[in-house]
Amino acid sequence: MQVRAKKALGQHFLTDQKVARSIVDALSSCPAPTGHPFPVLEVGPGMGVLTQYLLEREDIDLRLIEIDSESVEYLLTHFQGMQGRLMEGDFLQLKLEKLFPEQFAIIGNFPYNISSQIFFKVLDYKDRIPEVVGMVQKEVAERMAEKPGSKTYGILSVLLQAWYNIEYLFTVGSGCFAPPPKVESAVIRLTRNGRTSLGCDEKLFKTVVKTAFGQRRKMMRNPLKPLALARGKADILSQDIFSQRPEQLSVEDFVALTNLLD
Ligand code: SAH
Protein backbone atom coordinates (compact mmCIF):
# COMPACT_ATOMS: atom_id res chain seq x y z
CA MET A 1 0.00 0.00 0.00
CA GLN A 2 1.23 3.50 -0.92
CA VAL A 3 0.69 6.78 0.87
CA ARG A 4 -2.05 8.88 -0.73
CA ALA A 5 -0.48 12.22 -1.74
CA LYS A 6 -1.93 15.11 0.22
CA LYS A 7 -1.65 18.49 -1.45
CA ALA A 8 -1.93 20.48 1.76
CA LEU A 9 1.24 18.80 3.04
CA GLY A 10 3.19 19.51 -0.15
CA GLN A 11 3.44 15.82 -0.89
CA HIS A 12 5.13 15.07 -4.21
CA PHE A 13 6.93 11.79 -3.88
CA LEU A 14 10.23 11.46 -5.70
CA THR A 15 10.16 8.32 -7.80
CA ASP A 16 13.50 8.60 -9.60
CA GLN A 17 15.98 6.43 -7.70
CA LYS A 18 19.02 7.94 -9.41
CA VAL A 19 18.02 11.43 -8.29
CA ALA A 20 17.37 10.14 -4.77
CA ARG A 21 20.83 8.59 -4.64
CA SER A 22 22.48 11.80 -5.91
CA ILE A 23 20.76 13.85 -3.22
CA VAL A 24 21.98 11.54 -0.48
CA ASP A 25 25.48 11.50 -2.03
CA ALA A 26 25.50 15.31 -1.97
CA LEU A 27 25.59 15.29 1.82
CA SER A 28 29.24 15.40 2.87
CA SER A 29 30.48 12.57 4.92
CA CYS A 30 30.84 13.42 8.56
CA PRO A 31 31.42 17.23 8.56
CA ALA A 32 33.14 17.09 11.97
CA PRO A 33 36.09 14.80 12.61
CA THR A 34 34.55 13.21 15.71
CA GLY A 35 34.88 9.60 14.65
CA HIS A 36 31.21 9.09 15.57
CA PRO A 37 28.36 8.96 13.08
CA PHE A 38 27.21 12.50 12.41
CA PRO A 39 23.65 13.40 13.42
CA VAL A 40 21.47 14.09 10.38
CA LEU A 41 17.80 15.07 10.40
CA GLU A 42 15.64 14.17 7.43
CA VAL A 43 12.67 16.51 7.08
CA GLY A 44 9.56 15.00 5.51
CA PRO A 45 10.72 11.49 4.57
CA GLY A 46 7.34 10.55 3.07
CA MET A 47 7.68 7.00 1.77
CA GLY A 48 11.41 6.98 2.40
CA VAL A 49 12.93 7.36 -1.05
CA LEU A 50 15.89 9.24 0.48
CA THR A 51 15.70 7.36 3.77
CA GLN A 52 16.61 4.03 2.16
CA TYR A 53 19.96 5.44 0.99
CA LEU A 54 20.56 7.46 4.14
CA LEU A 55 20.19 4.28 6.22
CA GLU A 56 22.97 2.67 4.17
CA ARG A 57 25.46 5.32 5.23
CA GLU A 58 27.46 4.33 8.27
CA ASP A 59 28.82 7.84 8.79
CA ILE A 60 25.32 9.11 9.58
CA ASP A 61 23.19 8.92 12.70
CA LEU A 62 19.75 9.45 11.13
CA ARG A 63 16.70 11.07 12.71
CA LEU A 64 13.48 11.77 10.85
CA ILE A 65 10.57 14.13 11.33
CA GLU A 66 7.36 13.58 9.36
CA ILE A 67 4.06 15.37 9.93
CA ASP A 68 1.85 12.92 8.05
CA SER A 69 0.66 9.97 10.16
CA GLU A 70 0.02 7.85 7.08
CA SER A 71 3.64 8.31 5.98
CA VAL A 72 4.82 7.53 9.50
CA GLU A 73 2.81 4.27 9.39
CA TYR A 74 4.34 3.46 6.03
CA LEU A 75 7.90 4.06 7.20
CA LEU A 76 7.40 2.00 10.37
CA THR A 77 6.17 -0.99 8.37
CA HIS A 78 8.64 -0.75 5.48
CA PHE A 79 11.91 0.12 7.20
CA GLN A 80 13.78 -1.43 10.06
CA GLY A 81 15.28 0.65 12.81
CA MET A 82 12.72 3.45 12.66
CA GLN A 83 11.89 3.11 16.36
CA GLY A 84 13.55 5.91 18.29
CA ARG A 85 14.64 7.66 15.07
CA LEU A 86 11.34 8.64 13.51
CA MET A 87 9.26 11.39 15.08
CA GLU A 88 5.75 12.31 14.05
CA GLY A 89 5.31 16.08 14.10
CA ASP A 90 5.92 19.46 12.54
CA PHE A 91 9.55 20.35 11.81
CA LEU A 92 8.73 24.03 12.26
CA GLN A 93 7.65 23.38 15.86
CA LEU A 94 10.60 21.16 16.71
CA LYS A 95 12.84 22.23 19.60
CA LEU A 96 16.04 21.36 17.79
CA GLU A 97 18.31 22.23 20.71
CA LYS A 98 16.64 19.49 22.78
CA LEU A 99 17.08 16.90 20.06
CA PHE A 100 20.60 17.82 19.04
CA PRO A 101 22.78 19.14 21.82
CA GLU A 102 25.57 19.68 19.31
CA GLN A 103 26.06 19.86 15.55
CA PHE A 104 23.76 18.20 13.04
CA ALA A 105 22.98 18.36 9.33
CA ILE A 106 19.61 18.56 7.57
CA ILE A 107 18.46 16.80 4.43
CA GLY A 108 15.12 16.48 2.67
CA ASN A 109 12.89 16.92 -0.28
CA PHE A 110 11.24 19.80 1.43
CA PRO A 111 7.52 20.49 1.33
CA TYR A 112 7.53 23.49 -1.03
CA ASN A 113 4.75 25.34 0.78
CA ILE A 114 7.01 25.81 3.81
CA SER A 115 10.50 25.85 2.27
CA SER A 116 11.23 29.49 3.17
CA GLN A 117 10.16 28.86 6.75
CA ILE A 118 12.45 25.83 6.88
CA PHE A 119 15.41 27.99 5.88
CA PHE A 120 14.53 30.76 8.33
CA LYS A 121 14.57 28.07 11.00
CA VAL A 122 17.96 26.86 9.77
CA LEU A 123 19.20 30.44 10.23
CA ASP A 124 17.94 30.43 13.83
CA TYR A 125 20.16 27.39 14.44
CA LYS A 126 23.02 28.32 12.11
CA ASP A 127 25.69 27.64 14.71
CA ARG A 128 24.58 24.03 15.07
CA ILE A 129 23.88 23.30 11.42
CA PRO A 130 27.03 23.04 9.29
CA GLU A 131 25.27 21.68 6.22
CA VAL A 132 21.86 21.43 4.54
CA VAL A 133 21.10 19.44 1.39
CA GLY A 134 17.61 19.82 0.07
CA MET A 135 15.24 19.91 -2.83
CA VAL A 136 13.14 23.01 -3.28
CA GLN A 137 11.28 24.73 -6.09
CA LYS A 138 13.71 25.68 -8.82
CA GLU A 139 13.01 29.42 -8.46
CA VAL A 140 13.59 29.27 -4.72
CA ALA A 141 16.90 27.50 -5.27
CA GLU A 142 17.94 30.13 -7.80
CA ARG A 143 16.96 32.95 -5.49
CA MET A 144 18.94 31.48 -2.62
CA ALA A 145 22.09 31.10 -4.69
CA GLU A 146 21.70 34.39 -6.59
CA LYS A 147 24.31 37.13 -6.46
CA PRO A 148 23.51 40.86 -6.06
CA GLY A 149 22.28 42.64 -9.18
CA SER A 150 19.75 40.01 -10.15
CA LYS A 151 16.00 40.52 -10.03
CA THR A 152 15.46 37.41 -7.94
CA TYR A 153 18.06 38.30 -5.32
CA GLY A 154 16.08 38.84 -2.12
CA ILE A 155 15.77 38.55 1.64
CA LEU A 156 16.55 34.85 1.81
CA SER A 157 19.58 35.27 -0.50
CA VAL A 158 21.15 37.91 1.73
CA LEU A 159 20.36 36.30 5.07
CA LEU A 160 21.50 32.83 3.96
CA GLN A 161 24.59 34.03 2.12
CA ALA A 162 25.68 35.89 5.23
CA TRP A 163 26.26 32.52 6.90
CA TYR A 164 26.32 29.85 4.21
CA ASN A 165 27.97 29.08 0.90
CA ILE A 166 25.17 28.07 -1.40
CA GLU A 167 25.57 25.70 -4.31
CA TYR A 168 22.91 25.05 -6.91
CA LEU A 169 23.62 21.38 -7.58
CA PHE A 170 21.16 20.20 -10.23
CA THR A 171 17.67 20.66 -11.65
CA VAL A 172 15.03 17.96 -11.30
CA GLY A 173 12.12 17.80 -13.76
CA SER A 174 8.57 17.39 -12.55
CA GLY A 175 8.36 13.99 -14.23
CA CYS A 176 10.56 12.56 -11.47
CA PHE A 177 7.72 12.87 -8.97
CA ALA A 178 4.32 11.34 -8.31
CA PRO A 179 2.17 13.31 -8.51
CA PRO A 180 4.24 15.73 -10.63
CA PRO A 181 4.44 19.26 -9.20
CA LYS A 182 3.54 22.22 -11.44
CA VAL A 183 7.07 23.60 -11.23
CA GLU A 184 10.57 22.34 -11.73
CA SER A 185 12.70 21.52 -8.71
CA ALA A 186 16.34 21.84 -7.82
CA VAL A 187 18.76 20.45 -5.29
CA ILE A 188 20.91 22.85 -3.33
CA ARG A 189 23.64 22.49 -0.75
CA LEU A 190 24.31 25.00 2.01
CA THR A 191 27.64 24.83 3.79
CA ARG A 192 28.43 27.03 6.74
CA ASN A 193 30.97 29.64 5.60
CA GLY A 194 32.91 29.83 8.84
CA ARG A 195 31.81 33.36 9.70
CA THR A 196 31.25 33.66 13.43
CA SER A 197 30.04 37.23 13.54
CA LEU A 198 28.79 39.74 11.02
CA GLY A 199 30.52 42.82 12.37
CA CYS A 200 27.22 44.50 13.14
CA ASP A 201 24.14 44.04 15.30
CA GLU A 202 22.63 40.85 13.85
CA LYS A 203 19.07 41.58 14.87
CA LEU A 204 19.20 45.02 13.30
CA PHE A 205 20.83 43.49 10.19
CA LYS A 206 17.79 41.22 9.73
CA THR A 207 15.42 44.13 10.20
CA VAL A 208 17.36 46.28 7.72
CA VAL A 209 17.39 43.53 5.06
CA LYS A 210 13.69 42.76 5.48
CA THR A 211 12.73 46.44 5.49
CA ALA A 212 14.91 47.31 2.49
CA PHE A 213 13.36 44.56 0.35
CA GLY A 214 9.87 45.67 1.41
CA GLN A 215 9.99 48.03 -1.59
CA ARG A 216 12.58 46.38 -3.77
CA ARG A 217 12.09 48.56 -6.84
CA LYS A 218 12.74 51.77 -4.92
CA MET A 219 15.90 53.43 -3.76
CA MET A 220 16.54 52.30 -0.24
CA ARG A 221 15.99 55.77 1.13
CA ASN A 222 12.23 55.15 0.86
CA PRO A 223 11.75 51.95 2.84
CA LEU A 224 14.53 52.73 5.33
CA LYS A 225 13.51 56.30 6.14
CA PRO A 226 11.14 55.41 9.01
CA LEU A 227 13.78 53.17 10.57
CA ALA A 228 16.47 55.86 10.29
CA LEU A 229 14.16 58.49 11.77
CA ALA A 230 13.12 56.21 14.62
CA ARG A 231 16.79 55.72 15.44
CA GLY A 232 17.58 59.41 15.28
CA LYS A 233 19.73 58.98 12.17
CA ALA A 234 17.99 61.22 9.64
CA ASP A 235 21.37 62.72 8.65
CA ILE A 236 22.71 59.51 7.08
CA LEU A 237 19.90 59.31 4.52
CA SER A 238 21.76 61.62 2.14
CA GLN A 239 24.60 59.11 1.75
CA ASP A 240 25.08 57.42 -1.64
CA ILE A 241 24.28 53.94 -0.43
CA PHE A 242 20.65 54.99 0.10
CA SER A 243 20.32 55.83 -3.60
CA GLN A 244 20.81 52.19 -4.51
CA ARG A 245 18.14 49.53 -4.70
CA PRO A 246 18.30 46.65 -2.21
CA GLU A 247 18.90 44.07 -4.94
CA GLN A 248 22.23 45.76 -5.75
CA LEU A 249 23.70 45.32 -2.27
CA SER A 250 25.99 42.52 -1.14
CA VAL A 251 26.03 41.06 2.37
CA GLU A 252 28.96 43.35 3.19
CA ASP A 253 27.02 46.38 1.96
CA PHE A 254 24.11 45.45 4.22
CA VAL A 255 26.53 45.09 7.13
CA ALA A 256 27.87 48.60 6.44
CA LEU A 257 24.33 49.91 6.15
CA THR A 258 23.37 48.32 9.46
CA ASN A 259 26.34 49.97 11.15
CA LEU A 260 25.28 53.33 9.72
CA LEU A 261 21.86 52.87 11.27
CA ASP A 262 23.15 51.61 14.60
N1 SAH B 1 10.97 12.86 0.99
C1 SAH B 1 9.80 12.34 0.29
C2 SAH B 1 8.57 13.23 0.43
C3 SAH B 1 8.71 14.62 -0.10
S1 SAH B 1 7.16 15.50 -0.05
C4 SAH B 1 10.15 12.12 -1.16
O1 SAH B 1 11.15 12.63 -1.61
O2 SAH B 1 9.41 11.44 -1.86
C5 SAH B 1 7.33 16.44 1.45
C6 SAH B 1 7.15 15.63 2.72
O3 SAH B 1 7.21 16.52 3.84
C7 SAH B 1 5.82 14.91 2.84
O4 SAH B 1 6.04 13.58 3.25
C8 SAH B 1 5.05 15.69 3.89
O5 SAH B 1 4.14 14.91 4.63
C9 SAH B 1 6.17 16.19 4.77
N2 SAH B 1 5.87 17.42 5.52
C10 SAH B 1 5.07 18.46 5.14
N3 SAH B 1 5.07 19.42 6.06
C11 SAH B 1 5.90 19.01 7.08
C12 SAH B 1 6.29 19.57 8.33
N4 SAH B 1 5.86 20.77 8.72
N5 SAH B 1 7.12 18.86 9.13
C13 SAH B 1 7.56 17.64 8.72
N6 SAH B 1 7.23 17.05 7.56
C14 SAH B 1 6.40 17.72 6.74
GROMACS .gro file of C-alpha atoms and ligand atoms in nm:
model
  288
    1MET     CA    1   0.000   0.000   0.000
    2GLN     CA    2   0.123   0.350  -0.092
    3VAL     CA    3   0.069   0.678   0.087
    4ARG     CA    4  -0.205   0.888  -0.073
    5ALA     CA    5  -0.048   1.222  -0.174
    6LYS     CA    6  -0.193   1.511   0.022
    7LYS     CA    7  -0.165   1.849  -0.145
    8ALA     CA    8  -0.193   2.048   0.176
    9LEU     CA    9   0.124   1.880   0.304
   10GLY     CA   10   0.319   1.951  -0.015
   11GLN     CA   11   0.344   1.582  -0.089
   12HIS     CA   12   0.513   1.507  -0.421
   13PHE     CA   13   0.693   1.179  -0.388
   14LEU     CA   14   1.023   1.146  -0.570
   15THR     CA   15   1.016   0.832  -0.780
   16ASP     CA   16   1.350   0.860  -0.960
   17GLN     CA   17   1.598   0.643  -0.770
   18LYS     CA   18   1.902   0.794  -0.941
   19VAL     CA   19   1.802   1.143  -0.829
   20ALA     CA   20   1.737   1.014  -0.477
   21ARG     CA   21   2.083   0.859  -0.464
   22SER     CA   22   2.248   1.180  -0.591
   23ILE     CA   23   2.076   1.385  -0.322
   24VAL     CA   24   2.198   1.154  -0.048
   25ASP     CA   25   2.548   1.150  -0.203
   26ALA     CA   26   2.550   1.531  -0.197
   27LEU     CA   27   2.559   1.529   0.182
   28SER     CA   28   2.924   1.540   0.287
   29SER     CA   29   3.048   1.257   0.492
   30CYS     CA   30   3.084   1.342   0.856
   31PRO     CA   31   3.142   1.723   0.856
   32ALA     CA   32   3.314   1.709   1.197
   33PRO     CA   33   3.609   1.480   1.261
   34THR     CA   34   3.455   1.321   1.571
   35GLY     CA   35   3.488   0.960   1.465
   36HIS     CA   36   3.121   0.909   1.557
   37PRO     CA   37   2.836   0.896   1.308
   38PHE     CA   38   2.721   1.250   1.241
   39PRO     CA   39   2.365   1.340   1.342
   40VAL     CA   40   2.147   1.409   1.038
   41LEU     CA   41   1.780   1.507   1.040
   42GLU     CA   42   1.564   1.417   0.743
   43VAL     CA   43   1.267   1.651   0.708
   44GLY     CA   44   0.956   1.500   0.551
   45PRO     CA   45   1.072   1.149   0.457
   46GLY     CA   46   0.734   1.055   0.307
   47MET     CA   47   0.768   0.700   0.177
   48GLY     CA   48   1.141   0.698   0.240
   49VAL     CA   49   1.293   0.736  -0.105
   50LEU     CA   50   1.589   0.924   0.048
   51THR     CA   51   1.570   0.736   0.377
   52GLN     CA   52   1.661   0.403   0.216
   53TYR     CA   53   1.996   0.544   0.099
   54LEU     CA   54   2.056   0.746   0.414
   55LEU     CA   55   2.019   0.428   0.622
   56GLU     CA   56   2.297   0.267   0.417
   57ARG     CA   57   2.546   0.532   0.523
   58GLU     CA   58   2.746   0.433   0.827
   59ASP     CA   59   2.882   0.784   0.879
   60ILE     CA   60   2.532   0.911   0.958
   61ASP     CA   61   2.319   0.892   1.270
   62LEU     CA   62   1.975   0.945   1.113
   63ARG     CA   63   1.670   1.107   1.271
   64LEU     CA   64   1.348   1.177   1.085
   65ILE     CA   65   1.057   1.413   1.133
   66GLU     CA   66   0.736   1.358   0.936
   67ILE     CA   67   0.406   1.537   0.993
   68ASP     CA   68   0.185   1.292   0.805
   69SER     CA   69   0.066   0.997   1.016
   70GLU     CA   70   0.002   0.785   0.708
   71SER     CA   71   0.364   0.831   0.598
   72VAL     CA   72   0.482   0.753   0.950
   73GLU     CA   73   0.281   0.427   0.939
   74TYR     CA   74   0.434   0.346   0.603
   75LEU     CA   75   0.790   0.406   0.720
   76LEU     CA   76   0.740   0.200   1.037
   77THR     CA   77   0.617  -0.099   0.837
   78HIS     CA   78   0.864  -0.075   0.548
   79PHE     CA   79   1.191   0.012   0.720
   80GLN     CA   80   1.378  -0.143   1.006
   81GLY     CA   81   1.528   0.065   1.281
   82MET     CA   82   1.272   0.345   1.266
   83GLN     CA   83   1.189   0.311   1.636
   84GLY     CA   84   1.355   0.591   1.829
   85ARG     CA   85   1.464   0.766   1.507
   86LEU     CA   86   1.134   0.864   1.351
   87MET     CA   87   0.926   1.139   1.508
   88GLU     CA   88   0.575   1.231   1.405
   89GLY     CA   89   0.531   1.608   1.410
   90ASP     CA   90   0.592   1.946   1.254
   91PHE     CA   91   0.955   2.035   1.181
   92LEU     CA   92   0.873   2.403   1.226
   93GLN     CA   93   0.765   2.338   1.586
   94LEU     CA   94   1.060   2.116   1.671
   95LYS     CA   95   1.284   2.223   1.960
   96LEU     CA   96   1.604   2.136   1.779
   97GLU     CA   97   1.831   2.223   2.071
   98LYS     CA   98   1.664   1.949   2.278
   99LEU     CA   99   1.708   1.690   2.006
  100PHE     CA  100   2.060   1.782   1.904
  101PRO     CA  101   2.278   1.914   2.182
  102GLU     CA  102   2.557   1.968   1.931
  103GLN     CA  103   2.606   1.986   1.555
  104PHE     CA  104   2.376   1.820   1.304
  105ALA     CA  105   2.298   1.836   0.933
  106ILE     CA  106   1.961   1.856   0.757
  107ILE     CA  107   1.846   1.680   0.443
  108GLY     CA  108   1.512   1.648   0.267
  109ASN     CA  109   1.289   1.692  -0.028
  110PHE     CA  110   1.124   1.980   0.143
  111PRO     CA  111   0.752   2.049   0.133
  112TYR     CA  112   0.753   2.349  -0.103
  113ASN     CA  113   0.475   2.534   0.078
  114ILE     CA  114   0.701   2.581   0.381
  115SER     CA  115   1.050   2.585   0.227
  116SER     CA  116   1.123   2.949   0.317
  117GLN     CA  117   1.016   2.886   0.675
  118ILE     CA  118   1.245   2.583   0.688
  119PHE     CA  119   1.541   2.799   0.588
  120PHE     CA  120   1.453   3.076   0.833
  121LYS     CA  121   1.457   2.807   1.100
  122VAL     CA  122   1.796   2.686   0.977
  123LEU     CA  123   1.920   3.044   1.023
  124ASP     CA  124   1.794   3.043   1.383
  125TYR     CA  125   2.016   2.739   1.444
  126LYS     CA  126   2.302   2.832   1.211
  127ASP     CA  127   2.569   2.764   1.471
  128ARG     CA  128   2.458   2.403   1.507
  129ILE     CA  129   2.388   2.330   1.142
  130PRO     CA  130   2.703   2.304   0.929
  131GLU     CA  131   2.527   2.168   0.622
  132VAL     CA  132   2.186   2.143   0.454
  133VAL     CA  133   2.110   1.944   0.139
  134GLY     CA  134   1.761   1.982   0.007
  135MET     CA  135   1.524   1.991  -0.283
  136VAL     CA  136   1.314   2.301  -0.328
  137GLN     CA  137   1.128   2.473  -0.609
  138LYS     CA  138   1.371   2.568  -0.882
  139GLU     CA  139   1.301   2.942  -0.846
  140VAL     CA  140   1.359   2.927  -0.472
  141ALA     CA  141   1.690   2.750  -0.527
  142GLU     CA  142   1.794   3.013  -0.780
  143ARG     CA  143   1.696   3.295  -0.549
  144MET     CA  144   1.894   3.148  -0.262
  145ALA     CA  145   2.209   3.110  -0.469
  146GLU     CA  146   2.170   3.439  -0.659
  147LYS     CA  147   2.431   3.713  -0.646
  148PRO     CA  148   2.351   4.086  -0.606
  149GLY     CA  149   2.228   4.264  -0.918
  150SER     CA  150   1.975   4.001  -1.015
  151LYS     CA  151   1.600   4.052  -1.003
  152THR     CA  152   1.546   3.741  -0.794
  153TYR     CA  153   1.806   3.830  -0.532
  154GLY     CA  154   1.608   3.884  -0.212
  155ILE     CA  155   1.577   3.855   0.164
  156LEU     CA  156   1.655   3.485   0.181
  157SER     CA  157   1.958   3.527  -0.050
  158VAL     CA  158   2.115   3.791   0.173
  159LEU     CA  159   2.036   3.630   0.507
  160LEU     CA  160   2.150   3.283   0.396
  161GLN     CA  161   2.459   3.403   0.212
  162ALA     CA  162   2.568   3.589   0.523
  163TRP     CA  163   2.626   3.252   0.690
  164TYR     CA  164   2.632   2.985   0.421
  165ASN     CA  165   2.797   2.908   0.090
  166ILE     CA  166   2.517   2.807  -0.140
  167GLU     CA  167   2.557   2.570  -0.431
  168TYR     CA  168   2.291   2.505  -0.691
  169LEU     CA  169   2.362   2.138  -0.758
  170PHE     CA  170   2.116   2.020  -1.023
  171THR     CA  171   1.767   2.066  -1.165
  172VAL     CA  172   1.503   1.796  -1.130
  173GLY     CA  173   1.212   1.780  -1.376
  174SER     CA  174   0.857   1.739  -1.255
  175GLY     CA  175   0.836   1.399  -1.423
  176CYS     CA  176   1.056   1.256  -1.147
  177PHE     CA  177   0.772   1.287  -0.897
  178ALA     CA  178   0.432   1.134  -0.831
  179PRO     CA  179   0.217   1.331  -0.851
  180PRO     CA  180   0.424   1.573  -1.063
  181PRO     CA  181   0.444   1.926  -0.920
  182LYS     CA  182   0.354   2.222  -1.144
  183VAL     CA  183   0.707   2.360  -1.123
  184GLU     CA  184   1.057   2.234  -1.173
  185SER     CA  185   1.270   2.152  -0.871
  186ALA     CA  186   1.634   2.184  -0.782
  187VAL     CA  187   1.876   2.045  -0.529
  188ILE     CA  188   2.091   2.285  -0.333
  189ARG     CA  189   2.364   2.249  -0.075
  190LEU     CA  190   2.431   2.500   0.201
  191THR     CA  191   2.764   2.483   0.379
  192ARG     CA  192   2.843   2.703   0.674
  193ASN     CA  193   3.097   2.964   0.560
  194GLY     CA  194   3.291   2.983   0.884
  195ARG     CA  195   3.181   3.336   0.970
  196THR     CA  196   3.125   3.366   1.343
  197SER     CA  197   3.004   3.723   1.354
  198LEU     CA  198   2.879   3.974   1.102
  199GLY     CA  199   3.052   4.282   1.237
  200CYS     CA  200   2.722   4.450   1.314
  201ASP     CA  201   2.414   4.404   1.530
  202GLU     CA  202   2.263   4.085   1.385
  203LYS     CA  203   1.907   4.158   1.487
  204LEU     CA  204   1.920   4.502   1.330
  205PHE     CA  205   2.083   4.349   1.019
  206LYS     CA  206   1.779   4.122   0.973
  207THR     CA  207   1.542   4.413   1.020
  208VAL     CA  208   1.736   4.628   0.772
  209VAL     CA  209   1.739   4.353   0.506
  210LYS     CA  210   1.369   4.276   0.548
  211THR     CA  211   1.273   4.644   0.549
  212ALA     CA  212   1.491   4.731   0.249
  213PHE     CA  213   1.336   4.456   0.035
  214GLY     CA  214   0.987   4.567   0.141
  215GLN     CA  215   0.999   4.803  -0.159
  216ARG     CA  216   1.258   4.638  -0.377
  217ARG     CA  217   1.209   4.856  -0.684
  218LYS     CA  218   1.274   5.177  -0.492
  219MET     CA  219   1.590   5.343  -0.376
  220MET     CA  220   1.654   5.230  -0.024
  221ARG     CA  221   1.599   5.577   0.113
  222ASN     CA  222   1.223   5.515   0.086
  223PRO     CA  223   1.175   5.195   0.284
  224LEU     CA  224   1.453   5.273   0.533
  225LYS     CA  225   1.351   5.630   0.614
  226PRO     CA  226   1.114   5.541   0.901
  227LEU     CA  227   1.378   5.317   1.057
  228ALA     CA  228   1.647   5.586   1.029
  229LEU     CA  229   1.416   5.849   1.177
  230ALA     CA  230   1.312   5.621   1.462
  231ARG     CA  231   1.679   5.572   1.544
  232GLY     CA  232   1.758   5.941   1.528
  233LYS     CA  233   1.973   5.898   1.217
  234ALA     CA  234   1.799   6.122   0.964
  235ASP     CA  235   2.137   6.272   0.865
  236ILE     CA  236   2.271   5.951   0.708
  237LEU     CA  237   1.990   5.931   0.452
  238SER     CA  238   2.176   6.162   0.214
  239GLN     CA  239   2.460   5.911   0.175
  240ASP     CA  240   2.508   5.742  -0.164
  241ILE     CA  241   2.428   5.394  -0.043
  242PHE     CA  242   2.065   5.499   0.010
  243SER     CA  243   2.032   5.583  -0.360
  244GLN     CA  244   2.081   5.219  -0.451
  245ARG     CA  245   1.814   4.953  -0.470
  246PRO     CA  246   1.830   4.665  -0.221
  247GLU     CA  247   1.890   4.407  -0.494
  248GLN     CA  248   2.223   4.576  -0.575
  249LEU     CA  249   2.370   4.532  -0.227
  250SER     CA  250   2.599   4.252  -0.114
  251VAL     CA  251   2.603   4.106   0.237
  252GLU     CA  252   2.896   4.335   0.319
  253ASP     CA  253   2.702   4.638   0.196
  254PHE     CA  254   2.411   4.545   0.422
  255VAL     CA  255   2.653   4.509   0.713
  256ALA     CA  256   2.787   4.860   0.644
  257LEU     CA  257   2.433   4.991   0.615
  258THR     CA  258   2.337   4.832   0.946
  259ASN     CA  259   2.634   4.997   1.115
  260LEU     CA  260   2.528   5.333   0.972
  261LEU     CA  261   2.186   5.287   1.127
  262ASP     CA  262   2.315   5.161   1.460
  263SAH     N1  263   1.097   1.286   0.099
  263SAH     C1  264   0.980   1.234   0.029
  263SAH     C2  265   0.857   1.323   0.043
  263SAH     C3  266   0.871   1.462  -0.010
  263SAH     S1  267   0.716   1.550  -0.005
  263SAH     C4  268   1.015   1.212  -0.116
  263SAH     O1  269   1.115   1.263  -0.161
  263SAH     O2  270   0.941   1.144  -0.186
  263SAH     C5  271   0.733   1.644   0.145
  263SAH     C6  272   0.715   1.563   0.272
  263SAH     O3  273   0.721   1.652   0.384
  263SAH     C7  274   0.582   1.491   0.284
  263SAH     O4  275   0.604   1.358   0.325
  263SAH     C8  276   0.505   1.569   0.389
  263SAH     O5  277   0.414   1.491   0.463
  263SAH     C9  278   0.617   1.619   0.477
  263SAH     N2  279   0.587   1.742   0.552
  263SAH    C10  280   0.507   1.846   0.514
  263SAH     N3  281   0.507   1.942   0.606
  263SAH    C11  282   0.590   1.901   0.708
  263SAH    C12  283   0.629   1.957   0.833
  263SAH     N4  284   0.586   2.077   0.872
  263SAH     N5  285   0.712   1.886   0.913
  263SAH    C13  286   0.756   1.764   0.872
  263SAH     N6  287   0.723   1.705   0.756
  263SAH    C14  288   0.640   1.772   0.674
   0.00000   0.00000   0.00000
